[in-house]
XYZ file of C-alpha atoms in Angstrom:
674
model
C -0.074 -0.047 0.032
C 2.733 2.426 1.030
C 4.841 1.648 -2.272
C 1.680 2.361 -4.189
C 0.936 5.646 -2.636
C 4.643 6.383 -3.278
C 4.633 5.890 -6.894
C 1.272 7.549 -7.837
C 2.164 10.905 -6.311
C 5.358 13.021 -6.996
C 7.663 14.695 -4.506
C 10.051 17.369 -3.941
C 12.142 18.518 -6.935
C 10.144 16.570 -9.437
C 8.023 19.765 -9.465
C 10.993 21.213 -11.508
C 12.708 18.488 -13.455
C 9.537 16.598 -14.245
C 8.015 19.797 -15.594
C 11.201 20.596 -17.453
C 11.053 17.052 -19.189
C 7.428 18.205 -20.080
C 8.726 21.317 -21.735
C 10.979 19.368 -24.042
C 8.230 17.180 -25.137
C 6.239 20.274 -25.882
C 9.116 22.071 -27.230
C 8.464 24.878 -24.775
C 11.485 27.214 -23.980
C 12.291 27.558 -20.220
C 15.244 28.701 -18.011
C 17.028 26.647 -15.602
C 20.390 27.319 -13.791
C 21.565 23.805 -14.780
C 22.865 22.679 -18.409
C 20.418 20.776 -20.285
C 21.291 17.302 -20.795
C 19.661 15.718 -17.757
C 16.310 17.341 -18.452
C 16.536 16.345 -22.216
C 17.221 12.659 -21.260
C 14.166 12.923 -18.843
C 12.061 14.140 -21.544
C 13.349 11.779 -24.091
C 12.756 8.802 -21.487
C 9.172 10.129 -21.012
C 8.581 10.586 -24.646
C 9.702 7.013 -25.681
C 7.582 5.495 -22.876
C 4.530 7.322 -23.793
C 4.310 10.382 -21.692
C 2.575 13.201 -23.533
C 3.886 16.072 -21.431
C 0.584 17.237 -19.939
C 0.950 16.546 -16.529
C 1.192 19.972 -14.530
C 3.681 19.201 -11.811
C 2.322 21.873 -9.522
C 2.959 20.832 -6.022
C 4.474 17.674 -4.388
C 1.956 15.052 -3.419
C -0.248 15.702 -6.544
C -1.258 12.451 -7.931
C -0.206 11.238 -11.350
C -3.530 9.603 -11.873
C -3.697 8.362 -15.638
C -0.251 9.926 -16.667
C 2.443 7.679 -17.854
C 5.335 8.762 -15.597
C 7.015 5.467 -15.244
C 9.620 5.929 -17.984
C 11.011 9.254 -16.425
C 11.440 7.527 -13.033
C 12.467 4.324 -14.488
C 15.427 5.970 -16.499
C 16.559 7.746 -13.454
C 16.525 4.527 -11.397
C 18.301 2.444 -13.930
C 21.205 4.973 -14.002
C 21.303 4.831 -10.228
C 21.349 1.004 -10.185
C 24.719 1.517 -12.143
C 26.327 3.101 -9.225
C 27.305 0.203 -7.220
C 28.311 -1.670 -10.424
C 30.555 1.177 -11.271
C 32.020 1.265 -7.735
C 32.770 -2.399 -7.738
C 34.586 -2.241 -11.120
C 36.586 0.972 -10.148
C 37.764 -0.347 -6.909
C 38.483 -3.660 -8.335
C 40.800 -2.322 -10.866
C 42.272 0.257 -8.178
C 42.983 -2.404 -5.554
C 42.817 -5.762 -7.403
C 40.760 -6.952 -4.299
C 37.302 -8.307 -4.726
C 36.615 -8.019 -1.045
C 37.423 -4.265 -1.422
C 34.972 -3.891 -4.343
C 32.462 -6.013 -2.721
C 32.446 -3.588 0.379
C 32.244 -0.618 -1.830
C 29.214 -2.106 -3.929
C 27.374 -3.299 -0.713
C 27.918 0.382 0.895
C 25.930 1.962 -1.992
C 23.079 -0.967 -2.515
C 22.145 -0.688 0.873
C 22.360 3.056 1.509
C 18.796 4.494 1.867
C 19.892 7.872 0.622
C 21.246 6.560 -2.679
C 18.079 4.524 -3.268
C 15.779 7.527 -2.333
C 17.577 9.871 -4.688
C 17.646 7.374 -7.466
C 13.784 6.599 -7.536
C 12.595 10.074 -8.496
C 12.653 12.346 -11.507
C 15.798 14.214 -10.461
C 19.216 15.193 -12.042
C 21.356 13.518 -9.177
C 21.345 10.018 -10.386
C 22.133 11.166 -13.927
C 24.934 13.347 -12.787
C 26.406 10.602 -10.385
C 26.089 7.946 -13.374
C 28.305 10.243 -15.571
C 30.720 10.976 -12.724
C 31.251 7.274 -12.021
C 31.299 6.305 -15.850
C 34.096 9.227 -16.261
C 36.132 7.658 -13.318
C 35.752 4.041 -14.444
C 36.734 5.005 -18.077
C 39.674 6.814 -16.783
C 40.942 3.988 -14.437
C 40.490 1.484 -17.320
C 42.371 3.673 -19.573
C 45.344 4.112 -16.995
C 45.285 0.134 -16.617
C 46.326 0.199 -20.376
C 49.386 2.487 -19.927
C 51.414 -0.207 -21.312
C 49.618 -0.582 -24.512
C 49.205 2.811 -25.723
C 47.380 3.709 -28.985
C 45.740 0.352 -28.984
C 41.832 0.149 -29.960
C 40.977 -0.442 -26.208
C 43.200 2.582 -25.108
C 41.409 4.872 -27.447
C 38.089 3.484 -26.528
C 38.492 4.094 -22.887
C 40.262 7.388 -23.567
C 37.151 8.639 -25.662
C 34.504 7.233 -23.183
C 36.304 9.283 -20.631
C 35.867 12.488 -22.566
C 32.093 11.630 -23.420
C 31.476 10.948 -19.632
C 33.076 14.196 -18.698
C 31.026 16.129 -21.086
C 27.798 14.175 -19.792
C 28.772 15.301 -16.335
C 29.038 18.869 -17.193
C 26.111 18.728 -19.401
C 23.834 17.699 -16.322
C 25.142 20.191 -13.765
C 27.920 22.593 -13.458
C 29.462 20.514 -10.519
C 30.525 18.227 -13.168
C 33.600 20.360 -13.343
C 34.906 18.642 -10.090
C 35.349 15.435 -11.820
C 36.737 17.142 -14.873
C 39.413 18.567 -12.547
C 39.895 15.131 -11.068
C 40.574 13.627 -14.672
C 42.465 16.583 -15.523
C 44.984 16.176 -12.319
C 45.393 12.737 -13.142
C 46.241 13.155 -16.623
C 48.797 16.088 -15.868
C 50.499 13.318 -13.472
C 50.347 10.720 -16.332
C 51.850 13.191 -18.723
C 54.684 14.120 -16.279
C 55.376 10.619 -15.768
C 55.783 9.903 -19.628
C 57.831 13.150 -19.885
C 60.091 11.367 -17.399
C 60.249 8.121 -19.426
C 63.706 8.567 -21.274
C 62.973 5.614 -23.455
C 60.126 7.648 -25.106
C 61.035 10.122 -27.841
C 59.849 13.765 -27.949
C 57.666 12.593 -30.849
C 56.174 9.819 -29.029
C 55.489 12.144 -25.930
C 53.747 14.728 -28.132
C 51.770 12.024 -29.807
C 50.562 11.258 -26.028
C 49.886 14.871 -25.447
C 47.757 15.264 -28.645
C 45.710 12.333 -27.973
C 44.655 13.614 -24.543
C 43.831 16.892 -26.174
C 41.652 15.102 -28.399
C 39.992 12.871 -26.092
C 39.781 15.066 -23.016
C 39.452 18.496 -24.310
C 38.202 18.633 -27.962
C 35.875 15.674 -27.953
C 34.083 16.778 -24.551
C 33.928 20.276 -25.849
C 32.240 19.138 -28.997
C 29.885 16.835 -27.213
C 28.945 19.897 -24.706
C 28.152 22.190 -27.681
C 26.033 19.763 -29.351
C 23.888 19.206 -26.283
C 23.257 22.902 -26.332
C 22.651 22.725 -30.040
C 19.944 20.140 -29.690
C 18.708 22.103 -26.576
C 18.223 25.009 -28.874
C 16.589 23.107 -31.827
C 13.917 21.434 -29.655
C 12.992 24.330 -27.397
C 11.872 26.580 -30.160
C 8.623 27.737 -28.815
C 8.226 30.812 -26.496
C 7.670 29.748 -22.864
C 8.235 30.835 -19.161
C 12.140 31.236 -19.759
C 11.706 34.059 -22.381
C 12.130 36.891 -20.045
C 15.548 35.937 -18.532
C 17.071 36.368 -22.031
C 17.653 39.280 -24.143
C 15.469 40.634 -27.090
C 17.583 39.426 -29.647
C 17.423 35.616 -28.101
C 13.629 35.947 -27.786
C 13.056 36.740 -31.494
C 14.253 33.334 -32.302
C 11.185 31.519 -30.331
C 7.899 30.803 -32.125
C 5.078 32.480 -30.378
C 7.083 35.071 -28.650
C 5.611 38.452 -29.510
C 9.279 39.582 -31.094
C 9.289 36.347 -33.484
C 8.820 37.438 -37.080
C 7.139 40.469 -35.503
C 6.743 44.085 -36.638
C 6.257 47.363 -34.618
C 7.304 50.893 -34.978
C 11.119 51.547 -35.296
C 11.318 54.691 -33.390
C 10.061 55.557 -29.979
C 7.244 58.237 -29.867
C 5.326 59.790 -27.356
C 1.912 58.143 -26.522
C 3.443 54.803 -27.051
C 2.953 51.656 -24.793
C 6.283 49.793 -24.184
C 8.256 47.515 -21.960
C 11.682 48.512 -21.085
C 14.318 45.597 -20.616
C 17.628 45.957 -18.741
C 20.558 44.834 -20.789
C 22.199 43.205 -17.768
C 21.880 39.393 -18.335
C 18.819 38.448 -16.219
C 18.495 42.143 -15.365
C 14.532 41.979 -15.828
C 11.696 44.257 -17.356
C 11.077 47.443 -15.749
C 7.908 46.547 -13.545
C 5.653 47.850 -11.005
C 2.461 46.626 -9.195
C 0.083 47.831 -6.515
C 2.191 46.757 -3.570
C 3.883 49.438 -1.582
C 7.351 49.222 0.249
C 7.213 48.351 3.757
C 7.888 50.593 6.712
C 11.388 51.369 7.221
C 12.246 50.722 3.543
C 12.505 54.245 2.204
C 9.309 56.076 1.412
C 6.062 54.158 1.761
C 5.149 54.246 -2.123
C 4.538 52.014 -4.929
C 7.521 49.344 -5.507
C 9.125 49.260 -8.708
C 11.120 46.367 -9.671
C 12.516 44.344 -12.413
C 10.711 41.093 -13.400
C 12.154 38.586 -15.248
C 8.995 37.232 -16.829
C 6.639 38.501 -19.464
C 3.793 40.257 -17.540
C 1.042 42.986 -17.824
C 2.487 44.894 -15.153
C 5.684 45.490 -17.233
C 3.863 48.044 -19.614
C 4.556 51.663 -19.438
C 3.209 54.818 -21.287
C 5.611 57.359 -22.548
C 4.351 60.894 -21.972
C 5.801 64.317 -22.226
C 6.727 66.218 -19.101
C 3.414 68.096 -18.816
C 0.455 65.883 -18.161
C -1.802 68.053 -20.213
C 0.243 67.844 -23.363
C -1.694 65.326 -25.569
C -0.374 63.489 -28.682
C -2.730 64.510 -31.607
C -2.297 63.258 -35.046
C 1.140 61.620 -35.570
C 2.973 61.521 -32.510
C 6.311 63.303 -31.770
C 9.219 60.867 -31.809
C 11.483 60.800 -28.838
C 15.155 61.633 -29.211
C 18.417 61.917 -27.342
C 18.033 64.386 -24.569
C 14.342 64.642 -24.265
C 12.609 64.742 -21.013
C 9.818 62.210 -20.613
C 7.347 60.999 -17.905
C 6.811 57.214 -17.645
C 3.464 56.207 -16.497
C 2.693 52.787 -15.344
C -0.048 51.609 -17.422
C -2.001 49.386 -14.640
C -1.712 51.622 -11.802
C -1.147 55.022 -13.612
C 1.492 55.901 -11.140
C 4.664 57.713 -12.874
C 8.192 56.177 -12.451
C 9.665 58.251 -9.763
C 12.870 58.485 -7.718
C 14.003 60.683 -4.692
C 16.799 60.856 -2.122
C 15.774 58.086 0.005
C 18.195 55.149 -0.044
C 17.410 51.956 -2.091
C 16.171 48.899 -0.247
C 19.257 46.847 -0.731
C 21.972 48.955 -2.380
C 22.194 51.446 0.051
C 24.337 53.868 -1.813
C 21.633 54.170 -4.382
C 18.339 56.078 -4.334
C 14.895 54.534 -4.079
C 12.794 54.446 -7.207
C 9.103 54.034 -6.828
C 5.564 54.790 -8.497
C 4.133 58.054 -7.502
C 1.138 60.289 -8.148
C -2.058 58.975 -10.247
C -3.619 59.413 -13.519
C -0.580 61.600 -14.608
C -0.283 63.740 -11.447
C 3.181 63.897 -9.723
C 6.061 66.104 -9.085
C 9.403 67.069 -10.663
C 10.911 63.811 -9.348
C 8.875 62.018 -12.111
C 11.088 63.482 -14.979
C 13.661 61.565 -16.621
C 16.338 62.373 -19.573
C 16.517 59.724 -22.230
C 20.216 59.364 -23.267
C 21.055 57.002 -26.352
C 24.295 55.564 -25.373
C 27.006 56.805 -27.819
C 24.312 59.116 -29.354
C 24.090 62.923 -29.978
C 21.387 65.313 -29.335
C 18.573 64.967 -31.624
C 19.159 61.270 -32.481
C 16.079 59.037 -32.615
C 15.657 56.216 -30.156
C 15.448 53.050 -32.093
C 13.250 50.242 -30.683
C 15.156 46.994 -29.803
C 18.496 48.279 -31.001
C 19.203 51.653 -29.028
C 20.809 51.028 -25.690
C 19.078 53.921 -23.438
C 19.843 55.318 -20.227
C 17.318 57.234 -18.053
C 18.996 60.018 -16.282
C 16.794 61.561 -13.449
C 16.392 65.163 -13.799
C 16.053 66.080 -10.180
C 18.864 64.126 -8.694
C 21.159 63.469 -11.516
C 21.282 59.579 -10.784
C 20.550 56.942 -13.401
C 17.936 54.081 -13.481
C 19.634 51.012 -12.497
C 19.010 47.116 -12.075
C 21.077 46.055 -9.437
C 20.619 42.256 -9.924
C 19.881 41.576 -6.222
C 16.873 39.801 -5.244
C 14.302 41.401 -2.996
C 12.865 39.710 0.120
C 9.591 38.313 0.038
C 7.938 41.671 0.581
C 9.071 42.384 -2.858
C 8.111 39.031 -4.341
C 11.605 37.976 -4.693
C 11.811 40.258 -7.907
C 14.938 42.206 -8.685
C 15.728 45.480 -6.985
C 15.576 48.679 -9.247
C 17.526 51.668 -7.995
C 18.598 55.034 -9.104
C 22.522 55.063 -9.308
C 24.550 58.120 -8.405
C 27.395 56.592 -10.417
C 26.991 57.496 -13.969
C 29.452 55.174 -15.578
C 27.871 53.287 -18.215
C 27.457 49.593 -17.240
C 24.685 46.897 -18.737
C 22.975 47.420 -15.352
C 22.222 51.106 -16.143
C 21.483 50.349 -19.991
C 18.081 49.500 -21.162
C 16.501 48.890 -24.768
C 12.713 49.453 -25.560
C 11.384 45.755 -26.429
C 7.765 45.877 -26.777
C 6.492 49.148 -28.603
C 2.790 49.684 -29.452
C 1.656 52.635 -31.262
C -1.214 52.379 -33.997
C -0.423 55.825 -35.273
C 3.090 54.821 -36.451
C 4.090 52.483 -39.355
C 5.739 49.145 -38.421
C 8.906 47.349 -39.546
C 10.141 43.788 -39.387
C 12.152 42.433 -36.602
C 13.371 39.332 -38.407
C 17.043 40.957 -38.503
C 17.338 40.527 -34.860
C 17.817 36.733 -34.890
C 21.333 35.935 -33.364
C 23.841 33.294 -34.210
C 24.223 30.141 -32.346
C 27.598 31.084 -30.407
C 25.582 34.377 -29.326
C 23.016 32.375 -27.889
C 25.368 29.852 -26.357
C 27.478 32.417 -24.550
C 24.163 34.260 -23.445
C 22.771 30.997 -21.982
C 26.048 30.401 -19.811
C 26.128 33.952 -18.662
C 22.264 33.650 -17.643
C 22.900 29.893 -15.959
C 25.991 31.435 -14.094
C 24.225 34.450 -12.856
C 21.044 32.563 -11.979
C 23.027 30.050 -9.850
C 24.949 32.818 -7.878
C 21.451 34.403 -7.208
C 20.125 31.300 -5.444
C 20.095 32.519 -2.035
C 18.479 30.799 1.016
C 14.692 31.728 1.473
C 12.918 32.076 4.551
C 12.171 28.834 6.141
C 13.578 26.813 3.170
C 15.241 23.626 3.923
C 18.927 24.188 3.040
C 22.119 23.123 4.974
C 25.837 23.745 5.313
C 28.457 21.669 4.055
C 29.750 20.303 7.586
C 26.330 18.897 7.986
C 26.449 16.507 5.191
C 29.187 13.999 6.354
C 27.818 13.534 9.793
C 24.082 12.939 8.394
C 23.165 16.069 10.577
C 19.866 16.609 8.849
C 17.880 15.015 5.833
C 15.430 16.510 3.221
C 11.855 16.072 3.216
C 10.797 14.716 -0.049
C 7.031 14.646 0.799
C 4.605 14.956 3.632
C 5.190 16.891 6.959
C 2.740 15.196 9.443
C 0.907 11.756 10.661
C -1.930 12.192 7.994
C 0.328 12.232 5.002
C 2.611 9.949 3.086
C 6.118 10.766 4.097
C 9.468 9.984 2.245
C 12.807 11.471 3.976
C 16.012 11.666 2.147
C 18.578 10.615 4.735
C 21.594 8.381 4.237
C 21.909 5.070 6.155
C 23.477 6.352 9.189
C 25.595 3.192 9.973
C 27.171 3.596 6.390
C 27.768 7.230 6.444
C 29.238 7.424 9.952
C 31.226 4.450 8.928
C 32.656 6.421 5.942
C 33.354 9.325 8.128
C 35.211 7.283 10.723
C 37.073 5.445 7.831
C 38.276 8.842 6.387
C 40.325 9.487 9.643
C 41.428 5.690 9.810
C 42.746 5.962 6.323
C 44.917 8.955 7.116
C 46.203 7.034 10.367
C 46.890 3.838 8.413
C 48.610 5.839 5.617
C 50.772 7.599 8.215
C 51.679 4.339 9.842
C 52.387 2.732 6.495
C 54.644 5.441 5.353
C 56.631 5.500 8.386
C 57.091 1.774 8.149
C 58.370 2.099 4.711
C 60.421 5.206 5.274
C 62.237 3.506 8.310
C 62.839 0.359 6.211
C 60.960 -1.985 8.294
C 61.135 -5.556 7.100
C 57.808 -5.959 5.308
C 56.563 -8.724 2.936
C 55.960 -7.905 -0.821
C 52.277 -8.404 -0.255
C 52.313 -5.922 2.606
C 54.324 -3.203 0.597
C 51.884 -3.681 -2.313
C 48.829 -3.164 0.187
C 50.757 0.014 1.544
C 51.048 1.209 -1.965
C 47.395 0.569 -2.969
C 46.454 2.410 0.495
C 48.641 5.469 -0.335
C 48.139 5.678 -4.185
C 44.841 4.380 -5.196
C 43.111 5.375 -1.784
C 44.874 8.777 -2.326
C 43.044 9.153 -5.567
C 39.628 8.338 -4.076
C 40.316 10.867 -1.122
C 41.248 13.501 -3.674
C 38.057 12.639 -5.475
C 36.050 13.092 -2.121
C 37.770 16.472 -1.588
C 37.168 17.872 -4.960
C 33.417 16.932 -4.827
C 33.060 18.481 -1.204
C 35.374 21.059 -0.303
C 34.415 23.471 -3.054
C 30.937 23.818 -1.455
C 32.587 25.613 1.356
C 33.428 28.618 -1.041
C 30.001 28.886 -2.513
C 27.501 31.649 -1.683
C 24.551 30.054 -3.055
C 22.061 28.108 -1.311
C 23.162 24.626 -0.660
C 21.214 21.178 -0.073
C 21.909 18.007 1.512
C 21.788 16.254 -1.831
C 24.973 18.083 -3.046
C 27.033 15.750 -1.046
C 26.017 12.491 -2.858
C 28.912 12.744 -5.499
C 31.447 12.992 -2.645
C 29.686 10.230 -1.005
C 30.476 7.820 -3.830
C 34.068 8.297 -3.368
C 33.929 7.979 0.368
C 32.343 4.739 0.125
C 34.833 3.492 -2.329
C 37.684 4.629 -0.159
C 35.942 2.784 2.790
C 36.100 -0.231 0.733
C 39.950 -0.311 0.191
C 40.734 1.040 3.599
C 38.467 -1.714 5.436
C 39.879 -4.493 3.175
C 43.677 -3.403 3.987
C 42.534 -3.150 7.573
C 41.078 -6.627 7.854
C 44.183 -8.334 5.791
C 46.499 -6.497 8.305
C 45.345 -8.935 11.199
C 48.153 -11.264 10.237
C 50.255 -8.670 11.772
C 48.875 -9.551 15.215
C 47.789 -13.137 14.908
C 48.718 -16.345 13.400
C 47.262 -17.638 10.163
C 44.225 -19.553 11.344
C 43.011 -17.009 13.835
C 43.695 -14.152 11.565
C 41.618 -15.651 9.020
C 38.857 -16.275 11.341
C 38.964 -12.590 12.454
C 38.791 -11.347 8.772
C 35.577 -13.529 8.324
C 34.028 -12.333 11.702
C 35.034 -8.866 10.510
C 33.401 -8.962 7.267
C 30.119 -10.873 9.045
C 29.871 -8.066 11.455
C 30.198 -5.502 8.687
C 27.363 -7.020 6.635
C 25.217 -7.498 9.666
C 25.451 -3.697 10.555
C 24.857 -2.543 6.923
C 21.822 -4.968 6.340
C 20.291 -4.548 9.889
C 20.643 -0.619 9.571
C 19.113 -0.919 6.083
C 16.234 -3.128 7.527
C 15.666 -0.355 10.086
C 15.714 2.902 8.144
C 14.232 1.690 4.931
C 10.970 3.069 5.572
C 12.530 6.527 4.858
C 13.157 5.345 1.535
C 9.990 3.360 0.486
C 7.493 5.678 2.530
C 6.053 6.033 5.892
C 2.432 6.731 7.174
C 0.874 6.944 10.821
C 2.465 8.674 13.584
C 5.780 10.638 13.473
C 9.020 9.014 14.932
C 8.833 10.566 18.517
C 5.235 9.443 18.778
C 4.173 6.044 20.092
C 3.226 3.372 17.296
C 5.690 4.907 14.814
C 7.230 2.558 12.538
C 10.364 4.732 13.281
C 9.880 4.809 16.982
C 13.637 4.976 18.755
C 15.251 5.570 15.480
C 15.542 9.314 15.515
C 19.065 9.204 16.877
C 19.381 12.930 16.002
C 17.109 15.714 17.119
C 17.700 17.314 13.641
C 16.261 14.358 11.955
C 12.571 15.405 10.868
C 10.852 11.823 10.191
């Protein structure tokens, strides 16, 4: 019953990525802070299994009903099921120990977190699949160092490159595995450079092969992903407003696609004004006022990233009594205008109160009504690079609006306002007059039935222009992801200790609940093993340095621990440490790629530890101790999975701290919320 309820409703980030899969099926353009490959594959999986792209994905818990979602979830689950297989093969090649490989695979098979995150329509299993595929391919390639330029050597080199492109094409954190492979490649080339048996020509061939396989091929694959993305998403959608007017002109259904409008701005026109900062937004206002303590309590003026009726403004002459009979006058460089918000009839206004977030700038508001106002409503139009009398061209002219009373310039700061500002972008009046994209605007929509129209087909940009713009928008979108009030986010130090999980669905005893939390025994075992690994490496290094008499087998184990274990430790650090430098909002699930490397390191470390028992005990007792150690390990992992599996497959009834709960007594940390 629980499993049925789990399958028939959707949870957490499926509201985003399931919907984005639908956008691909419907060819509707959208914006996301991640590269497109993961969502494209989700959409393709849905399309190939009969999903028609019509489920709305509004809020977690909604029932799928008759919609065929199995393909999208099944695709993610299949990729997630490869993770233990990849871990087994990677550790086997690194350590030459089936025991170490078996331990690593078991840790991933019975981790509740890995299972949970793989059974939904999410990017994480796709990302982890490509990360592990890249590492496996690189390890296989390294195994063939004595057989260079053979067919299998080229195969694993090229598969490494394709997997790197796949990881980066799903999320930008794929850069971490690219860095890992890059460091390995630099070390490998340095080793080859020191091999005096190789000529400079042969070394150059090795270098060029890696440039082709690990730079040019991934770059080609990555660009191809975006080429397919742009071809498929050719219809106007919710992502239009994040991009420039020229970008939007290529989207079918957008008001700029094959459109025509008056070429020059005129008094009496209805317009939208778009900031030229990437993701700077449209000049926007609404009925809501600035709250008490935030400048003057007047109507909010913001920048909004979506098309909206509240983005419309009327262009008037300074005197509200002046009308526009007959053919309207054209607006020229240096003219004074008054901009009236069409919906609320208030004028665009600035004064010496400080801006809400950018304290050295002035506040911009909506003031007056039906054209009435004061001198703070007047703005001078300046065409960037223009001369007095130059006309303002719609879409083409870069325009600044200089406030007459204070001398400041209209500015989109790019900062996100709090909830009272509907999390829209702050608009200010900047006293710093240096031209920047944040202070430059263009006229996008232009409606004036008294003027002749021209075609806008000349606006369509080239592929590399839209590729560059897409990356600028994604990077700025990523950096703009800040924690929201009461939002479930966490800090990097929380993750290895399993400090807090993530609710996928349900918050009380009447709802069906799924909770993302790693198997505590596995995660804490991984954490302890990190410290144990460092101790064991230190002991082995001292023993080797002091020349202790060690068997060849023991020396090989020490080298595996230092060299291959060190590689996995580096992988863990590269996928974990960078999050400490990030200012964006972070979540518990960001740790899962690092957890893969931690689990593989645990496999190697625990295996070497068990095999070291013969240092203390004679052969029969040492063998028995190794078997008992493996049995205790398996029992702990399996029994902990039995205890915590309801977190993955769903819970109903009382919460963990209430009598009769299936999780009674298992809330080992107060921060766990199940």
